[in-house]
Amino acid sequence: MTTYSDPYASSRETTEGTVFSVTGGDWDSLVSEIGESKEERIIVNMGPQHPSTHGVLRLVLELEGETVTEVRTGIGYLHTGIEKNIEYRNWTQAVTFATRMDYLAPIFNETAYCLAVEKLLGITNDVPERASVIRVMMMELNRISSHMVALGTGALELGAMGPMFFAFRDREIVLDTFEEITGLRMNMAYVRPGGVSQDLPAGMTVKIREVVKTLRKNFEDNAKLLIGNTIWMKRTEGIGYLDLAGCTTLGITGPVLRSAGLPWDLRKMQPYCGYENYEFEVITADTSDVYGRFLVRMAELEQSLRIIEQAADKLDKLEGQPVMVADKKIAWPAQLALGADGLGNSLEHIREIMGTSMESLIHHFKLVTEGFRVPAGQAYAAVESPRGELAAHVVSDGGTRPYRVHFREPSFNNLQSTSAMSEGGMVADIIGAVASIDPVMGGVDR
Amino acid sequence: MSEDQKGMFGSSGTGDTSGYGGLVRTAASTGSTERPYGGYFDDVADDLERAYPDFADAITRVVVDRGELTLHIKKSRLLEVAFILRDKLKFEMCMGVSGVHYPDRTGAELVALYPLLSLTKNQRVRLEVATSELDPHIPSLVEVWAGNNWHERETFDMFGIIFDGHPGLTRILMPDDWDGHPQRKDYPLGGIAVEYKGATTPAPSNRRSYR
Amino acid sequence: MGLEDKLPSGILLSTVEGLAGYMRKSSLWPATFGLACCAIEMMALGSAPKHDISRFGMERFSASPRQADLMIVAGRVSQKMAPVLRQIYDQMTAPKWVISMGACASSGGMFNNYAIVQGVDHIVPVDIYLPGCPPRPEQLMDAIIKLHTLIGDTKLGPNREAIIKEVELAAMNAKPTIQMKGLLA
């Protein structure tokens, strides 16, 4: 790094040419300095703090007038060392770290990790059906809330403020449902290896059906605002073009791949958690542009609602079934309940472990302090998150702590396509292209 | 695979469940699985053998474990095998590069794993390449699957594996002038002790814990 | 600061303090510094019709730090992001306040490791620490209301210097946290 006395000086010479720092109130001096140079090509830094870059993403643009000649992406501003932290926690505690990676779709992170751990444990077929159905329902609700943020912020970045309010209104409805079921709005740590941490509260399926009805009506608001809107279409049609060949070589999955025409959806092609028992369609578009991806996401909302309705029906039939695997040496022991002093272990559970069953006490103690042991080996489990294929690659050395967990985040791959989508276009179209990729920087940087 | 473990808490004989005394953890096996592999794995192995005559030379181990096929490849042959897998066997997508550090395996401490996905055949396979810490070079697969660009940069950043032939191998997650490779086992977690009134809690890496 | 600093202590100063405090807190413009999960809850506060930050006049999140008064550090600050955070804080014009939203911003949160700055107060001076992971929008609103009270009570001129001296003296004489043993002693 070249040393210079004032970090906020207006210009300095470097090996690449003159670098101008704009700090405000100095437009005249900037214009006079640039005016002398004959360079048409300027390099602009859309830094990590920017309202329209979907999080802490740094874009270095090389501009010739309004046309973008080169886009370089800088990431790593949210690197948290989650994967290294997981190596110091036991298998169940790792869920709380995994869930904060892609913070718009926490249930997907947890499910990918838990599916991989269950593969290693060999209990994939022993996870109770009720737990799988609850997982599916929570995942589809999360898909709706994530797409709402994608639509709302995408529209906001392109200048439309109305959809943001509608989207966040619907998201609040979904978050209220999450709060009733899991206790938290975001980052719930609800899905644990072996099942889910606790069962649904009584009467929840009735509430879920009402939520589905409300959401179905509410989605019309955003659809009426944007689909067919001339300004919206002018800003999104033909923008951010990435065809099928580009998608496959860059390893891109999710709505971006489906907007190129390929109906690739892991829920249909390599089903998990019982997805083969649900009826839904895989939405594709054939325009490979921002508008196509927007239509794909809007239509996926309706498909998610269909799956949630089917899940609610299944849950009614499976009333009273366990939600954790039967093997007591793996199953998370506690059952939570709301007591006089807040949320804690339910009194029946305490009565059981302190009064009646010695084994329950031992299991509770050992599982919470030491954790279960997972046989050595490695496993890779993938789920279809709102952004694409989210997979956990888990390596175990036979102990109570993961040896290595690596998350294959869809946003990490998808963001590599920014250069391919934006170069040759105009500056304003970069925003649309990045918004259509819908990256979540927490997942990109982990 | 390894022999069956009796009892989840790892105890046998003494009934010691304290987690500290006399527990033996079976390590992962180091052999190849025998044919038939089951499912589509046999087809993949046969197709690869047919398309790549040097199969037995390049691929050191074939492991089928927990429903997944892993091919252990010598790093000198990695590029050829990758091209054949992409073009002849139609594994169009590479899901990324995952690194693992095994400090106990002298000579093969750093491992890079490439999960591959075939969209046309709906199949998954995994490539595993090992290299030593003293010579951490692995050929880059960016020309085979362009999406590996950032993944290889991340594996370089976190593990120090240098990918030969990468268009721009720099740090991607840590600041550019960072020292060390954080995800290696000998790199400390770097936490600080948390201070309360009258007591401290040590960082997660310094606490007493079960292995 | 300006004219208000030159007034002598007295009834005129306290009237000006009240007026200036009222005007400063009535329409704070937050700078967009959403980093991670807390940013989503901040966005929910800003745009969900349920929790409506426009009631304070704060819905205009200012992307330009020059026009922002309040920096809500929402999310985990990584080592790579720390210099950027400091630069944005420096570019904000006085008077400015900082709310450190969430456990990660206040103290590093659950990520006690090499990559996360253990508390954003290592980098910028913080006025309000808001715990939570992530804090609900209502909790953020409570923090903002407490900040409003704080801003409304800001002293100016000689009163301000007196308070600064007092606070500094108290901090110099205070017992370090690790020695406040309480019942442990």
GROMACS .gro file of C-alpha atoms in nm, chain A residues 66-256:
model
  191
   66GLU     CA    1  -2.181   0.505  -1.872
   67THR     CA    2  -2.075   0.168  -2.008
   68VAL     CA    3  -1.914  -0.082  -1.780
   69THR     CA    4  -1.605  -0.240  -1.929
   70GLU     CA    5  -1.496  -0.444  -1.630
   71VAL     CA    6  -1.647  -0.547  -1.299
   72ARG     CA    7  -1.436  -0.694  -1.025
   73THR     CA    8  -1.609  -0.823  -0.715
   74GLY     CA    9  -1.454  -0.798  -0.370
   75ILE     CA   10  -1.597  -1.015  -0.097
   76GLY     CA   11  -1.483  -1.121   0.247
   77TYR     CA   12  -1.616  -0.821   0.438
   78LEU     CA   13  -1.841  -1.044   0.643
   79HIS     CA   14  -1.608  -1.339   0.693
   80THR     CA   15  -1.694  -1.475   1.034
   81GLY     CA   16  -1.494  -1.793   1.059
   82ILE     CA   17  -1.812  -1.995   1.114
   83GLU     CA   18  -1.657  -2.310   0.977
   84LYS     CA   19  -1.364  -2.288   1.216
   85ASN     CA   20  -1.588  -2.204   1.511
   86ILE     CA   21  -1.797  -2.514   1.443
   87GLU     CA   22  -1.491  -2.731   1.498
   88TYR     CA   23  -1.490  -2.624   1.863
   89ARG     CA   24  -1.854  -2.702   1.939
   90ASN     CA   25  -2.036  -3.030   1.951
   91TRP     CA   26  -2.260  -3.156   1.673
   92THR     CA   27  -2.580  -3.000   1.804
   93GLN     CA   28  -2.428  -2.667   1.903
   94ALA     CA   29  -2.291  -2.634   1.551
   95VAL     CA   30  -2.648  -2.578   1.432
   96THR     CA   31  -2.653  -2.238   1.602
   97PHE     CA   32  -2.349  -2.134   1.401
   98ALA     CA   33  -2.467  -2.282   1.075
   99THR     CA   34  -2.796  -2.103   1.100
  100ARG     CA   35  -2.635  -1.758   1.096
  101MET     CA   36  -2.460  -1.810   0.767
  102ASP     CA   37  -2.729  -1.735   0.512
  103TYR     CA   38  -2.937  -1.526   0.747
  104LEU     CA   39  -3.237  -1.492   0.518
  105ALA     CA   40  -3.285  -1.866   0.497
  106PRO     CA   41  -3.171  -2.000   0.835
  107ILE     CA   42  -3.383  -2.316   0.824
  108PHE     CA   43  -3.212  -2.421   0.500
  109ASN     CA   44  -2.867  -2.390   0.653
  110GLU     CA   45  -2.974  -2.597   0.949
  111THR     CA   46  -3.144  -2.861   0.737
  112ALA     CA   47  -2.847  -2.904   0.503
  113TYR     CA   48  -2.617  -2.949   0.800
  114CYS     CA   49  -2.854  -3.183   0.983
  115LEU     CA   50  -2.911  -3.396   0.674
  116ALA     CA   51  -2.536  -3.439   0.635
  117VAL     CA   52  -2.493  -3.530   1.002
  118GLU     CA   53  -2.783  -3.775   0.981
  119LYS     CA   54  -2.621  -3.931   0.677
  120LEU     CA   55  -2.304  -3.980   0.877
  121LEU     CA   56  -2.498  -4.122   1.169
  122GLY     CA   57  -2.691  -4.348   0.934
  123ILE     CA   58  -3.030  -4.244   1.072
  124THR     CA   59  -3.170  -4.077   0.760
  125ASN     CA   60  -3.455  -4.329   0.747
  126ASP     CA   61  -3.514  -4.317   1.121
  127VAL     CA   62  -3.602  -3.950   1.136
  128PRO     CA   63  -3.974  -3.951   1.219
  129GLU     CA   64  -4.212  -3.855   0.942
  130ARG     CA   65  -4.363  -3.574   1.146
  131ALA     CA   66  -4.020  -3.417   1.184
  132SER     CA   67  -3.963  -3.435   0.808
  133VAL     CA   68  -4.301  -3.277   0.737
  134ILE     CA   69  -4.233  -2.998   0.985
  135ARG     CA   70  -3.894  -2.943   0.823
  136VAL     CA   71  -4.057  -2.917   0.480
  137MET     CA   72  -4.318  -2.674   0.605
  138MET     CA   73  -4.060  -2.454   0.778
  139MET     CA   74  -3.839  -2.459   0.471
  140GLU     CA   75  -4.118  -2.349   0.242
  141LEU     CA   76  -4.221  -2.073   0.484
  142ASN     CA   77  -3.860  -1.964   0.489
  143ARG     CA   78  -3.851  -1.970   0.111
  144ILE     CA   79  -4.144  -1.729   0.108
  145SER     CA   80  -3.982  -1.493   0.358
  146SER     CA   81  -3.651  -1.502   0.171
  147HIS     CA   82  -3.813  -1.433  -0.166
  148MET     CA   83  -4.002  -1.145  -0.007
  149VAL     CA   84  -3.677  -0.982   0.096
  150ALA     CA   85  -3.529  -1.051  -0.247
  151LEU     CA   86  -3.826  -0.891  -0.422
  152GLY     CA   87  -3.855  -0.602  -0.183
  153THR     CA   88  -3.490  -0.505  -0.179
  154GLY     CA   89  -3.450  -0.575  -0.549
  155ALA     CA   90  -3.736  -0.341  -0.627
  156LEU     CA   91  -3.604  -0.082  -0.383
  157GLU     CA   92  -3.263  -0.085  -0.544
  158LEU     CA   93  -3.416  -0.026  -0.884
  159GLY     CA   94  -3.615   0.265  -0.749
  160ALA     CA   95  -3.953   0.113  -0.668
  161MET     CA   96  -4.033   0.168  -0.302
  162GLY     CA   97  -4.387   0.036  -0.284
  163PRO     CA   98  -4.307  -0.335  -0.327
  164MET     CA   99  -4.068  -0.310  -0.033
  165PHE     CA  100  -4.349  -0.226   0.206
  166PHE     CA  101  -4.577  -0.499   0.077
  167ALA     CA  102  -4.297  -0.752   0.083
  168PHE     CA  103  -4.196  -0.675   0.438
  169ARG     CA  104  -4.556  -0.678   0.549
  170ASP     CA  105  -4.589  -1.033   0.421
  171ARG     CA  106  -4.255  -1.124   0.568
  172GLU     CA  107  -4.376  -1.009   0.910
  173ILE     CA  108  -4.668  -1.252   0.883
  174VAL     CA  109  -4.427  -1.538   0.816
  175LEU     CA  110  -4.194  -1.428   1.093
  176ASP     CA  111  -4.483  -1.425   1.338
  177THR     CA  112  -4.550  -1.786   1.244
  178PHE     CA  113  -4.185  -1.870   1.302
  179GLU     CA  114  -4.199  -1.704   1.639
  180GLU     CA  115  -4.499  -1.907   1.743
  181ILE     CA  116  -4.342  -2.233   1.640
  182THR     CA  117  -3.977  -2.188   1.730
  183GLY     CA  118  -3.963  -1.892   1.965
  184LEU     CA  119  -3.746  -1.675   1.741
  185ARG     CA  120  -3.806  -1.473   1.427
  186MET     CA  121  -3.466  -1.536   1.271
  187ASN     CA  122  -3.172  -1.768   1.330
  188MET     CA  123  -3.390  -2.013   1.515
  189ALA     CA  124  -3.166  -2.322   1.555
  190TYR     CA  125  -3.486  -2.523   1.525
  191VAL     CA  126  -3.379  -2.813   1.309
  192ARG     CA  127  -3.142  -3.038   1.502
  193PRO     CA  128  -2.969  -3.360   1.398
  194GLY     CA  129  -3.235  -3.626   1.441
  195GLY     CA  130  -3.543  -3.414   1.394
  196VAL     CA  131  -3.664  -3.079   1.514
  197SER     CA  132  -3.615  -2.939   1.860
  198GLN     CA  133  -3.979  -2.923   1.963
  199ASP     CA  134  -4.323  -2.999   1.830
  200LEU     CA  135  -4.568  -2.744   1.695
  201PRO     CA  136  -4.791  -2.572   1.948
  202ALA     CA  137  -5.152  -2.688   1.966
  203GLY     CA  138  -5.381  -2.556   1.695
  204MET     CA  139  -5.091  -2.448   1.478
  205THR     CA  140  -5.214  -2.609   1.157
  206VAL     CA  141  -5.531  -2.401   1.172
  207LYS     CA  142  -5.324  -2.085   1.203
  208ILE     CA  143  -5.100  -2.198   0.919
  209ARG     CA  144  -5.394  -2.243   0.687
  210GLU     CA  145  -5.508  -1.889   0.771
  211VAL     CA  146  -5.159  -1.759   0.705
  212VAL     CA  147  -5.159  -1.929   0.365
  213LYS     CA  148  -5.493  -1.770   0.280
  214THR     CA  149  -5.373  -1.424   0.386
  215LEU     CA  150  -5.046  -1.456   0.197
  216ARG     CA  151  -5.217  -1.575  -0.119
  217LYS     CA  152  -5.428  -1.261  -0.115
  218ASN     CA  153  -5.133  -1.037  -0.028
  219PHE     CA  154  -4.911  -1.164  -0.305
  220GLU     CA  155  -5.156  -1.010  -0.550
  221ASP     CA  156  -5.049  -0.663  -0.433
  222ASN     CA  157  -4.690  -0.702  -0.543
  223ALA     CA  158  -4.788  -0.887  -0.858
  224LYS     CA  159  -5.022  -0.610  -0.964
  225LEU     CA  160  -4.755  -0.349  -0.896
  226LEU     CA  161  -4.473  -0.501  -1.093
  227ILE     CA  162  -4.577  -0.766  -1.346
  228GLY     CA  163  -4.646  -0.589  -1.673
  229ASN     CA  164  -4.533  -0.255  -1.534
  230THR     CA  165  -4.365  -0.072  -1.823
  231ILE     CA  166  -4.096   0.092  -1.616
  232TRP     CA  167  -4.017  -0.229  -1.433
  233MET     CA  168  -3.995  -0.425  -1.756
  234LYS     CA  169  -3.779  -0.162  -1.921
  235ARG     CA  170  -3.539  -0.184  -1.632
  236THR     CA  171  -3.529  -0.559  -1.610
  237GLU     CA  172  -3.586  -0.710  -1.954
  238GLY     CA  173  -3.269  -0.805  -2.134
  239ILE     CA  174  -3.061  -0.707  -1.832
  240GLY     CA  175  -2.818  -0.942  -1.667
  241TYR     CA  176  -2.826  -1.205  -1.938
  242LEU     CA  177  -2.667  -1.538  -1.849
  243ASP     CA  178  -2.750  -1.838  -2.062
  244LEU     CA  179  -2.742  -2.205  -1.976
  245ALA     CA  180  -2.379  -2.261  -2.075
  246GLY     CA  181  -2.270  -1.976  -1.853
  247CYS     CA  182  -2.473  -2.110  -1.565
  248THR     CA  183  -2.335  -2.462  -1.582
  249THR     CA  184  -1.973  -2.366  -1.611
  250LEU     CA  185  -2.002  -2.124  -1.322
  251GLY     CA  186  -2.186  -2.379  -1.111
  252ILE     CA  187  -2.495  -2.164  -1.075
  253THR     CA  188  -2.817  -2.318  -0.948
  254GLY     CA  189  -3.146  -2.189  -0.824
  255PRO     CA  190  -3.373  -1.926  -0.984
  256VAL     CA  191  -3.085  -1.804  -1.204
   0.00000   0.00000   0.00000
